[in-house]
mmCIF file of C-alpha atoms in Angstrom:
data_model
loop_
_atom_site.group_PDB
_atom_site.id
_atom_site.type_symbol
_atom_site.label_atom_id
_atom_site.label_comp_id
_atom_site.label_asym_id
_atom_site.label_seq_id
_atom_site.Cartn_x
_atom_site.Cartn_y
_atom_site.Cartn_z
ATOM 1 C CA UNK A 164 -62.214 91.925 -119.195
ATOM 2 C CA UNK A 165 -58.876 93.555 -119.895
ATOM 3 C CA UNK A 166 -58.705 96.856 -121.690
ATOM 4 C CA UNK A 167 -57.869 96.093 -125.274
ATOM 5 C CA UNK A 168 -58.548 97.815 -128.539
ATOM 6 C CA UNK A 169 -59.430 94.449 -130.037
ATOM 7 C CA UNK A 170 -60.088 93.815 -133.692
ATOM 8 C CA UNK A 171 -61.236 97.371 -134.362
ATOM 9 C CA UNK A 172 -58.035 98.843 -133.086
ATOM 10 C CA UNK A 173 -56.023 96.262 -134.961
ATOM 11 C CA UNK A 174 -57.815 97.225 -138.100
ATOM 12 C CA UNK A 175 -57.465 100.933 -137.516
ATOM 13 C CA UNK A 176 -53.703 100.752 -137.100
ATOM 14 C CA UNK A 177 -53.390 99.628 -140.725
ATOM 15 C CA UNK A 178 -55.817 102.117 -142.161
ATOM 16 C CA UNK A 179 -53.141 104.760 -142.931
ATOM 17 C CA UNK A 180 -52.131 102.525 -145.843
ATOM 18 C CA UNK A 181 -55.490 103.369 -147.414
ATOM 19 C CA UNK A 182 -54.849 107.105 -147.164
ATOM 20 C CA UNK A 183 -51.329 106.471 -148.507
ATOM 21 C CA UNK A 184 -52.331 104.583 -151.635
ATOM 22 C CA UNK A 185 -52.940 107.642 -153.833
ATOM 23 C CA UNK A 186 -49.323 108.730 -153.409
ATOM 24 C CA UNK A 187 -48.062 105.228 -154.144
ATOM 25 C CA UNK A 188 -50.149 105.068 -157.308
ATOM 26 C CA UNK A 189 -48.841 108.449 -158.392
ATOM 27 C CA UNK A 190 -45.249 107.366 -157.915
ATOM 28 C CA UNK A 191 -45.649 104.267 -160.094
ATOM 29 C CA UNK A 192 -45.490 106.558 -163.098
ATOM 30 C CA UNK A 193 -41.921 107.551 -162.159
ATOM 31 C CA UNK A 194 -39.185 106.265 -164.474
ATOM 32 C CA UNK A 195 -37.105 105.291 -161.399
ATOM 33 C CA UNK A 196 -37.806 101.649 -160.926
ATOM 34 C CA UNK A 197 -35.122 100.444 -158.485
ATOM 35 C CA UNK A 198 -34.622 96.903 -157.307
ATOM 36 C CA UNK A 199 -37.443 94.629 -156.225
ATOM 37 C CA UNK A 200 -37.848 92.639 -153.037
ATOM 38 C CA UNK A 201 -35.360 89.883 -152.377
ATOM 39 C CA UNK A 202 -36.236 86.560 -150.771
ATOM 40 C CA UNK A 203 -35.132 87.673 -147.296
ATOM 41 C CA UNK A 204 -37.387 90.717 -147.402
ATOM 42 C CA UNK A 205 -40.377 88.686 -148.586
ATOM 43 C CA UNK A 206 -39.802 86.208 -145.758
ATOM 44 C CA UNK A 207 -39.525 89.040 -143.223
ATOM 45 C CA UNK A 208 -42.826 90.555 -144.344
ATOM 46 C CA UNK A 209 -44.613 87.219 -143.963
ATOM 47 C CA UNK A 210 -42.995 86.556 -140.592
ATOM 48 C CA UNK A 211 -43.844 90.030 -139.305
ATOM 49 C CA UNK A 212 -47.443 89.565 -140.444
ATOM 50 C CA UNK A 213 -47.745 86.471 -138.261
ATOM 51 C CA UNK A 214 -45.926 88.035 -135.310
ATOM 52 C CA UNK A 215 -48.131 91.108 -135.466
ATOM 53 C CA UNK A 216 -51.176 88.992 -134.584
ATOM 54 C CA UNK A 217 -49.592 87.354 -131.535
ATOM 55 C CA UNK A 218 -50.550 89.952 -128.917
ATOM 56 C CA UNK A 219 -54.171 89.904 -130.086
ATOM 57 C CA UNK A 220 -54.321 86.163 -129.500
ATOM 58 C CA UNK A 221 -52.835 86.587 -126.010
ATOM 59 C CA UNK A 222 -55.282 89.392 -125.198
ATOM 60 C CA UNK A 223 -58.283 87.376 -126.382
ATOM 61 C CA UNK A 224 -57.358 84.261 -124.423
ATOM 62 C CA UNK A 225 -56.534 86.161 -121.231
ATOM 63 C CA UNK A 226 -59.728 88.193 -121.532
ATOM 64 C CA UNK A 227 -61.876 85.068 -121.799
ATOM 65 C CA UNK A 228 -60.192 83.501 -118.764
ATOM 66 C CA UNK A 229 -60.295 86.671 -116.664
ATOM 67 C CA UNK A 230 -63.976 87.588 -117.060
ATOM 68 C CA UNK A 231 -65.454 84.884 -114.772
ATOM 69 C CA UNK A 232 -62.614 85.345 -112.270
ATOM 70 C CA UNK A 233 -63.259 89.075 -111.961
ATOM 71 C CA UNK A 234 -67.027 88.661 -111.930
ATOM 72 C CA UNK A 235 -66.792 86.208 -109.069
ATOM 73 C CA UNK A 236 -64.175 88.225 -107.177
ATOM 74 C CA UNK A 237 -65.701 91.689 -107.544
ATOM 75 C CA UNK A 238 -69.381 90.919 -107.762
ATOM 76 C CA UNK A 239 -71.730 92.059 -110.481
ATOM 77 C CA UNK A 240 -72.034 95.685 -109.407
ATOM 78 C CA UNK A 241 -68.324 96.427 -109.003
ATOM 79 C CA UNK A 242 -67.536 94.511 -112.195
ATOM 80 C CA UNK A 243 -70.075 96.691 -113.979
ATOM 81 C CA UNK A 244 -68.200 99.756 -112.714
ATOM 82 C CA UNK A 245 -64.954 98.193 -114.000
ATOM 83 C CA UNK A 246 -66.468 97.731 -117.450
ATOM 84 C CA UNK A 247 -67.796 101.304 -117.424
ATOM 85 C CA UNK A 248 -64.360 102.691 -116.531
ATOM 86 C CA UNK A 249 -62.623 100.709 -119.285
ATOM 87 C CA UNK A 250 -65.310 101.779 -121.765
ATOM 88 C CA UNK A 251 -64.676 105.451 -120.950
ATOM 89 C CA UNK A 252 -60.932 104.897 -121.389
ATOM 90 C CA UNK A 253 -61.524 103.169 -124.732
ATOM 91 C CA UNK A 254 -63.678 105.928 -126.258
ATOM 92 C CA UNK A 255 -60.828 108.371 -127.085
ATOM 93 C CA UNK A 256 -58.244 105.613 -127.622
ATOM 94 C CA UNK A 257 -57.081 105.517 -131.217
ATOM 95 C CA UNK A 258 -58.338 109.017 -132.009
ATOM 96 C CA UNK A 259 -54.922 110.683 -132.074
ATOM 97 C CA UNK A 260 -55.652 112.950 -135.089
ATOM 98 C CA UNK A 261 -53.729 110.442 -137.204
ATOM 99 C CA UNK A 262 -50.448 111.320 -135.523
ATOM 100 C CA UNK A 263 -49.537 107.664 -134.930
ATOM 101 C CA UNK A 264 -49.801 106.938 -138.658
ATOM 102 C CA UNK A 265 -47.596 109.926 -139.413
ATOM 103 C CA UNK A 266 -44.994 108.738 -136.900
ATOM 104 C CA UNK A 267 -44.858 105.266 -138.486
ATOM 105 C CA UNK A 268 -44.584 106.748 -141.959
ATOM 106 C CA UNK A 269 -41.919 109.334 -141.171
ATOM 107 C CA UNK A 270 -39.731 107.097 -139.009
ATOM 108 C CA UNK A 271 -39.764 104.468 -141.760
ATOM 109 C CA UNK A 272 -39.310 106.930 -144.619
ATOM 110 C CA UNK A 273 -36.519 108.875 -142.980
ATOM 111 C CA UNK A 274 -34.290 105.887 -142.305
ATOM 112 C CA UNK A 275 -30.913 106.720 -143.793
ATOM 113 C CA UNK A 276 -31.750 110.431 -144.039
ATOM 114 C CA UNK A 277 -30.247 113.026 -141.663
ATOM 115 C CA UNK A 278 -31.074 111.888 -138.140
ATOM 116 C CA UNK A 279 -32.008 115.370 -136.967
ATOM 117 C CA UNK A 280 -34.985 115.590 -139.330
ATOM 118 C CA UNK A 281 -36.500 112.371 -138.046
ATOM 119 C CA UNK A 282 -35.649 113.123 -134.439
ATOM 120 C CA UNK A 283 -37.236 116.588 -134.529
ATOM 121 C CA UNK A 284 -40.545 115.277 -135.793
ATOM 122 C CA UNK A 285 -40.589 112.296 -133.415
ATOM 123 C CA UNK A 286 -39.840 114.608 -130.480
ATOM 124 C CA UNK A 287 -42.693 116.907 -131.494
ATOM 125 C CA UNK A 288 -45.060 113.959 -131.956
ATOM 126 C CA UNK A 289 -44.029 112.556 -128.575
ATOM 127 C CA UNK A 290 -44.818 115.844 -126.864
ATOM 128 C CA UNK A 291 -48.150 115.983 -128.686
ATOM 129 C CA UNK A 292 -48.943 112.511 -127.302
ATOM 130 C CA UNK A 293 -47.887 113.766 -123.880
ATOM 131 C CA UNK A 294 -50.279 116.717 -124.068
ATOM 132 C CA UNK A 295 -53.054 114.555 -125.520
ATOM 133 C CA UNK A 296 -52.596 112.042 -122.717
ATOM 134 C CA UNK A 297 -52.815 114.729 -120.043
ATOM 135 C CA UNK A 298 -55.929 116.333 -121.533
ATOM 136 C CA UNK A 299 -57.620 112.986 -122.163
ATOM 137 C CA UNK A 300 -56.770 111.754 -118.687
ATOM 138 C CA UNK A 301 -58.220 114.870 -117.076
ATOM 139 C CA UNK A 302 -61.369 114.530 -119.194
ATOM 140 C CA UNK A 303 -61.838 110.903 -118.118
ATOM 141 C CA UNK A 304 -61.308 111.747 -114.460
ATOM 142 C CA UNK A 305 -63.751 114.664 -114.691
ATOM 143 C CA UNK A 306 -66.344 112.605 -116.552
ATOM 144 C CA UNK A 307 -66.189 110.079 -113.755
ATOM 145 C CA UNK A 308 -67.927 112.466 -111.358
ATOM 146 C CA UNK A 309 -71.309 112.566 -113.141
ATOM 147 C CA UNK A 310 -70.965 108.925 -114.241
ATOM 148 C CA UNK A 311 -70.480 107.851 -110.637
ATOM 149 C CA UNK A 312 -73.907 109.245 -109.856
ATOM 150 C CA UNK A 313 -75.564 108.080 -113.060
ATOM 151 C CA UNK A 314 -74.691 104.376 -112.967
ATOM 152 C CA UNK A 315 -77.256 103.595 -110.259
ATOM 153 C CA UNK A 316 -74.646 102.163 -107.912
ATOM 154 C CA UNK A 317 -75.108 101.306 -104.283
ATOM 155 C CA UNK A 318 -73.762 103.924 -101.833
ATOM 156 C CA UNK A 319 -70.694 101.819 -100.983
ATOM 157 C CA UNK A 320 -69.665 101.316 -104.623
ATOM 158 C CA UNK A 321 -70.596 104.871 -105.641
ATOM 159 C CA UNK A 322 -68.246 106.234 -102.987
ATOM 160 C CA UNK A 323 -65.201 104.648 -104.687
ATOM 161 C CA UNK A 324 -66.315 105.266 -108.289
ATOM 162 C CA UNK A 325 -64.645 108.729 -108.600
ATOM 163 C CA UNK A 326 -61.309 107.198 -107.549
ATOM 164 C CA UNK A 327 -61.746 104.440 -110.142
ATOM 165 C CA UNK A 328 -62.331 106.958 -112.926
ATOM 166 C CA UNK A 329 -59.459 109.143 -111.715
ATOM 167 C CA UNK A 330 -57.144 106.138 -111.914
ATOM 168 C CA UNK A 331 -58.637 105.434 -115.336
ATOM 169 C CA UNK A 332 -57.490 108.892 -116.428
ATOM 170 C CA UNK A 333 -53.937 108.127 -115.312
ATOM 171 C CA UNK A 334 -54.186 104.776 -117.097
ATOM 172 C CA UNK A 335 -55.198 106.546 -120.302
ATOM 173 C CA UNK A 336 -52.171 108.833 -120.008
ATOM 174 C CA UNK A 337 -49.859 105.815 -119.647
ATOM 175 C CA UNK A 338 -51.507 104.038 -122.573
ATOM 176 C CA UNK A 339 -50.928 107.074 -124.802
ATOM 177 C CA UNK A 340 -47.209 107.021 -124.042
ATOM 178 C CA UNK A 341 -47.139 103.332 -124.941
ATOM 179 C CA UNK A 342 -49.048 104.120 -128.145
ATOM 180 C CA UNK A 343 -46.370 106.658 -129.103
ATOM 181 C CA UNK A 344 -43.567 104.194 -128.373
ATOM 182 C CA UNK A 345 -45.372 101.498 -130.370
ATOM 183 C CA UNK A 346 -45.850 103.802 -133.360
ATOM 184 C CA UNK A 347 -42.134 104.618 -133.351
ATOM 185 C CA UNK A 348 -41.224 100.934 -133.106
ATOM 186 C CA UNK A 349 -43.559 100.156 -136.018
ATOM 187 C CA UNK A 350 -41.682 102.748 -138.058
ATOM 188 C CA UNK A 351 -38.485 100.900 -137.139
ATOM 189 C CA UNK A 352 -40.241 97.686 -138.224
ATOM 190 C CA UNK A 353 -39.853 96.127 -134.794
ATOM 191 C CA UNK A 354 -43.245 94.427 -134.764
ATOM 192 C CA UNK A 355 -41.845 91.716 -132.516
ATOM 193 C CA UNK A 356 -41.121 94.310 -129.836
ATOM 194 C CA UNK A 357 -44.508 96.020 -130.291
ATOM 195 C CA UNK A 358 -46.319 92.730 -129.725
ATOM 196 C CA UNK A 359 -44.015 91.805 -126.846
ATOM 197 C CA UNK A 360 -44.955 95.060 -125.105
ATOM 198 C CA UNK A 361 -48.673 94.576 -125.754
ATOM 199 C CA UNK A 362 -48.622 90.971 -124.526
ATOM 200 C CA UNK A 363 -46.544 91.943 -121.491
ATOM 201 C CA UNK A 364 -49.074 94.615 -120.529
ATOM 202 C CA UNK A 365 -51.938 92.113 -120.796
ATOM 203 C CA UNK A 366 -50.191 89.369 -118.825
ATOM 204 C CA UNK A 367 -48.790 91.693 -116.172
ATOM 205 C CA UNK A 368 -52.172 93.281 -115.585
ATOM 206 C CA UNK A 369 -53.937 89.928 -115.498
ATOM 207 C CA UNK A 370 -51.468 88.343 -113.075
ATOM 208 C CA UNK A 371 -51.766 91.278 -110.687
ATOM 209 C CA UNK A 372 -55.553 91.277 -110.845
ATOM 210 C CA UNK A 373 -55.754 87.565 -110.038
ATOM 211 C CA UNK A 374 -53.318 87.991 -107.150
ATOM 212 C CA UNK A 375 -55.234 90.943 -105.719
ATOM 213 C CA UNK A 376 -58.534 89.104 -105.986
ATOM 214 C CA UNK A 377 -57.003 86.131 -104.174
ATOM 215 C CA UNK A 378 -56.012 88.599 -101.441
ATOM 216 C CA UNK A 379 -59.632 89.803 -101.374
ATOM 217 C CA UNK A 380 -58.795 93.293 -102.633
ATOM 218 C CA UNK A 381 -61.487 95.395 -104.280
ATOM 219 C CA UNK A 382 -61.858 97.494 -107.409
ATOM 220 C CA UNK A 383 -59.711 100.487 -106.382
ATOM 221 C CA UNK A 384 -56.728 98.221 -105.726
ATOM 222 C CA UNK A 385 -57.303 96.456 -109.042
ATOM 223 C CA UNK A 386 -57.465 99.694 -111.005
ATOM 224 C CA UNK A 387 -54.349 100.963 -109.219
ATOM 225 C CA UNK A 388 -52.443 97.871 -110.320
ATOM 226 C CA UNK A 389 -53.911 98.069 -113.818
ATOM 227 C CA UNK A 390 -52.675 101.655 -114.131
ATOM 228 C CA UNK A 391 -49.265 100.969 -112.599
ATOM 229 C CA UNK A 392 -48.631 98.002 -114.891
ATOM 230 C CA UNK A 393 -49.546 100.107 -117.923
ATOM 231 C CA UNK A 394 -47.124 102.807 -116.807
ATOM 232 C CA UNK A 395 -44.281 100.318 -116.347
ATOM 233 C CA UNK A 396 -44.766 98.895 -119.847
ATOM 234 C CA UNK A 397 -44.979 102.421 -121.323
ATOM 235 C CA UNK A 398 -41.626 103.358 -119.751
ATOM 236 C CA UNK A 399 -40.153 100.090 -121.023
ATOM 237 C CA UNK A 400 -41.436 100.879 -124.518
ATOM 238 C CA UNK A 401 -39.858 104.341 -124.541
ATOM 239 C CA UNK A 402 -36.560 102.908 -123.313
ATOM 240 C CA UNK A 403 -36.568 100.247 -126.019
ATOM 241 C CA UNK A 404 -37.095 102.925 -128.681
ATOM 242 C CA UNK A 405 -33.997 104.736 -127.387
ATOM 243 C CA UNK A 406 -32.035 101.493 -127.360
ATOM 244 C CA UNK A 407 -32.835 100.709 -131.008
ATOM 245 C CA UNK A 408 -32.184 104.287 -132.150
ATOM 246 C CA UNK A 409 -30.706 106.787 -129.689
ATOM 247 C CA UNK A 410 -31.669 109.730 -131.913
ATOM 248 C CA UNK A 411 -35.354 108.901 -131.316
ATOM 249 C CA UNK A 412 -35.138 108.993 -127.499
ATOM 250 C CA UNK A 413 -38.123 110.939 -126.180
ATOM 251 C CA UNK A 414 -37.525 114.011 -124.045
ATOM 252 C CA UNK A 415 -40.421 116.198 -122.813
ATOM 253 C CA UNK A 416 -40.118 119.672 -124.319
ATOM 254 C CA UNK A 417 -42.123 122.449 -125.892
ATOM 255 C CA UNK A 418 -44.155 121.462 -128.947
ATOM 256 C CA UNK A 419 -42.628 122.423 -132.295
ATOM 257 C CA UNK A 420 -45.677 123.080 -134.411
ATOM 258 C CA UNK A 421 -43.746 123.648 -137.638
ATOM 259 C CA UNK A 422 -42.460 120.069 -137.576
ATOM 260 C CA UNK A 423 -45.957 118.698 -136.963
ATOM 261 C CA UNK A 424 -47.756 120.943 -139.438
ATOM 262 C CA UNK A 425 -45.876 119.561 -142.443
ATOM 263 C CA UNK A 426 -47.245 116.064 -141.757
ATOM 264 C CA UNK A 427 -50.740 116.836 -140.529
ATOM 265 C CA UNK A 428 -52.547 116.626 -143.879
ATOM 266 C CA UNK A 429 -51.588 112.961 -144.128
ATOM 267 C CA UNK A 430 -52.333 112.447 -140.442
ATOM 268 C CA UNK A 431 -55.827 113.937 -140.688
ATOM 269 C CA UNK A 432 -56.591 111.913 -143.822
ATOM 270 C CA UNK A 433 -55.604 108.753 -141.954
ATOM 271 C CA UNK A 434 -57.834 109.710 -139.038
ATOM 272 C CA UNK A 435 -60.809 110.311 -141.333
ATOM 273 C CA UNK A 436 -60.373 106.902 -142.942
ATOM 274 C CA UNK A 437 -60.168 105.317 -139.493
ATOM 275 C CA UNK A 438 -63.401 107.005 -138.396
ATOM 276 C CA UNK A 439 -65.225 105.992 -141.569
ATOM 277 C CA UNK A 440 -64.244 102.330 -141.303
ATOM 278 C CA UNK A 441 -65.048 102.209 -137.595
ATOM 279 C CA UNK A 442 -68.436 103.777 -138.311
ATOM 280 C CA UNK A 443 -69.193 101.207 -141.015
ATOM 281 C CA UNK A 444 -68.569 98.396 -138.517
ATOM 282 C CA UNK A 445 -70.330 99.980 -135.563
ATOM 283 C CA UNK A 446 -73.456 101.383 -137.227
ATOM 284 C CA UNK A 447 -74.711 98.009 -138.513
ATOM 285 C CA UNK A 448 -76.457 96.778 -135.341
ATOM 286 C CA UNK A 449 -78.018 100.199 -134.786
ATOM 287 C CA UNK A 450 -79.479 100.314 -138.306
ATOM 288 C CA UNK A 451 -80.828 96.776 -137.942
ATOM 289 C CA UNK A 452 -82.434 97.710 -134.633
ATOM 290 C CA UNK A 453 -84.036 100.852 -136.029
ATOM 291 C CA UNK A 454 -85.416 99.093 -139.122
ATOM 292 C CA UNK A 455 -86.322 95.607 -137.819
ATOM 293 C CA UNK A 456 -86.423 96.020 -134.049
ATOM 294 C CA UNK A 457 -84.047 95.310 -131.186
ATOM 295 C CA UNK A 458 -84.690 91.548 -131.291
ATOM 296 C CA UNK A 459 -82.909 91.316 -134.646
ATOM 297 C CA UNK A 460 -79.847 93.176 -133.335
ATOM 298 C CA UNK A 461 -78.748 90.111 -131.391
ATOM 299 C CA UNK A 462 -78.231 87.659 -134.292
ATOM 300 C CA UNK A 463 -76.662 90.421 -136.374
ATOM 301 C CA UNK A 464 -74.250 91.344 -133.556
ATOM 302 C CA UNK A 465 -73.330 87.700 -132.968
ATOM 303 C CA UNK A 466 -72.954 87.119 -136.698
ATOM 304 C CA UNK A 467 -70.491 90.015 -136.940
ATOM 305 C CA UNK A 468 -68.073 88.440 -134.493
ATOM 306 C CA UNK A 469 -66.360 86.053 -136.888
ATOM 307 C CA UNK A 470 -65.898 88.438 -139.841
ATOM 308 C CA UNK A 471 -64.706 91.175 -137.487
ATOM 309 C CA UNK A 472 -62.122 88.826 -136.031
ATOM 310 C CA UNK A 473 -60.944 87.828 -139.500
ATOM 311 C CA UNK A 474 -60.819 91.477 -140.570
ATOM 312 C CA UNK A 475 -58.738 92.355 -137.522
ATOM 313 C CA UNK A 476 -56.246 89.578 -138.222
ATOM 314 C CA UNK A 477 -56.017 90.610 -141.876
ATOM 315 C CA UNK A 478 -55.367 94.251 -141.048
ATOM 316 C CA UNK A 479 -52.763 93.245 -138.446
ATOM 317 C CA UNK A 480 -50.937 91.203 -141.078
ATOM 318 C CA UNK A 481 -51.241 94.052 -143.587
ATOM 319 C CA UNK A 482 -49.906 96.613 -141.118
ATOM 320 C CA UNK A 483 -46.349 95.355 -141.602
ATOM 321 C CA UNK A 484 -46.437 96.519 -145.234
ATOM 322 C CA UNK A 485 -46.963 100.162 -144.320
ATOM 323 C CA UNK A 486 -43.482 101.154 -143.073
ATOM 324 C CA UNK A 487 -41.617 99.373 -145.858
ATOM 325 C CA UNK A 488 -43.939 100.915 -148.464
ATOM 326 C CA UNK A 489 -43.367 104.332 -146.898
ATOM 327 C CA UNK A 490 -39.613 103.908 -147.091
ATOM 328 C CA UNK A 491 -39.685 102.711 -150.693
ATOM 329 C CA UNK A 492 -42.100 105.441 -151.773
ATOM 330 C CA UNK A 493 -39.863 108.151 -150.313
ATOM 331 C CA UNK A 494 -36.889 106.601 -152.112
ATOM 332 C CA UNK A 495 -38.942 106.466 -155.382
ATOM 333 C CA UNK A 496 -38.299 102.741 -155.625
ATOM 334 C CA UNK A 497 -41.494 101.854 -157.474
ATOM 335 C CA UNK A 498 -40.438 98.254 -158.136
ATOM 336 C CA UNK A 499 -40.261 97.482 -154.412
ATOM 337 C CA UNK A 500 -43.423 99.479 -153.758
ATOM 338 C CA UNK A 501 -45.409 97.429 -156.289
ATOM 339 C CA UNK A 502 -44.030 94.118 -155.029
ATOM 340 C CA UNK A 503 -44.729 95.035 -151.395
#
């Protein structure tokens, strides 16, 4: 199956709104009311909510189609290694210390303010993502060495497993750069572009995998393509950010901790909320298994599928409210904040 954050990641991207709500509630006591939402803005919010679910639908459909193709083309053992590699990549994905939420909030809130203030923070956040991607990628590649020996693989498959995990580390690095670009685009309220990038990554990876399997290529070639396609989409995402707002163009540089420090309390609060909600979803089957036995984990796990899918779609729709609420809250426009 393709690497995708799925419903949990979709849900987590909207969770910063939960950490944000106390400030919104506090601002409703302000005497500055401002103007409410007009019809065009209401229509845009509804449209963006629908658009923001489009890449999830594409990912789900492609994933369902691709599983039997890859299982037949790779064989059970190599496909198991593929799943293990994607699982290792997925573990740290989304745990960015809440920096993505802070990027969305600040880019949205600073629209119309001096460009340098927004650009300085976005540059610092981008370099933090760069460092996080490098460290995470190295950790994944290093973890692949003991995992290669611990997965009970045949000698032939075990010999290529370190290369698969090393490529997985590079893939993680590329995905982090795309995550940074996507967070910036969400702050700009370009949810159409965010979902275009996500869908493009899924389709590009899937098309290459099918083509390589038709050419009888094996798992290393597939992971190479998977990583390369992710890198291409990440570069495209960064370029699109610069096209929509040249002041937000990312340039690798030294981290400016002062710019990050001012936003980290909100970022950490968002990360804590994300962890708590993820834990609530993930711990259910384990508790059922410990109390009633492993047999009862199966119906519980299957029964979770539908509500988790609905929850993911709901959070994706709700995510579009976060940048506009951030902008209105910073402008002390409580009328628009309440209506949003």
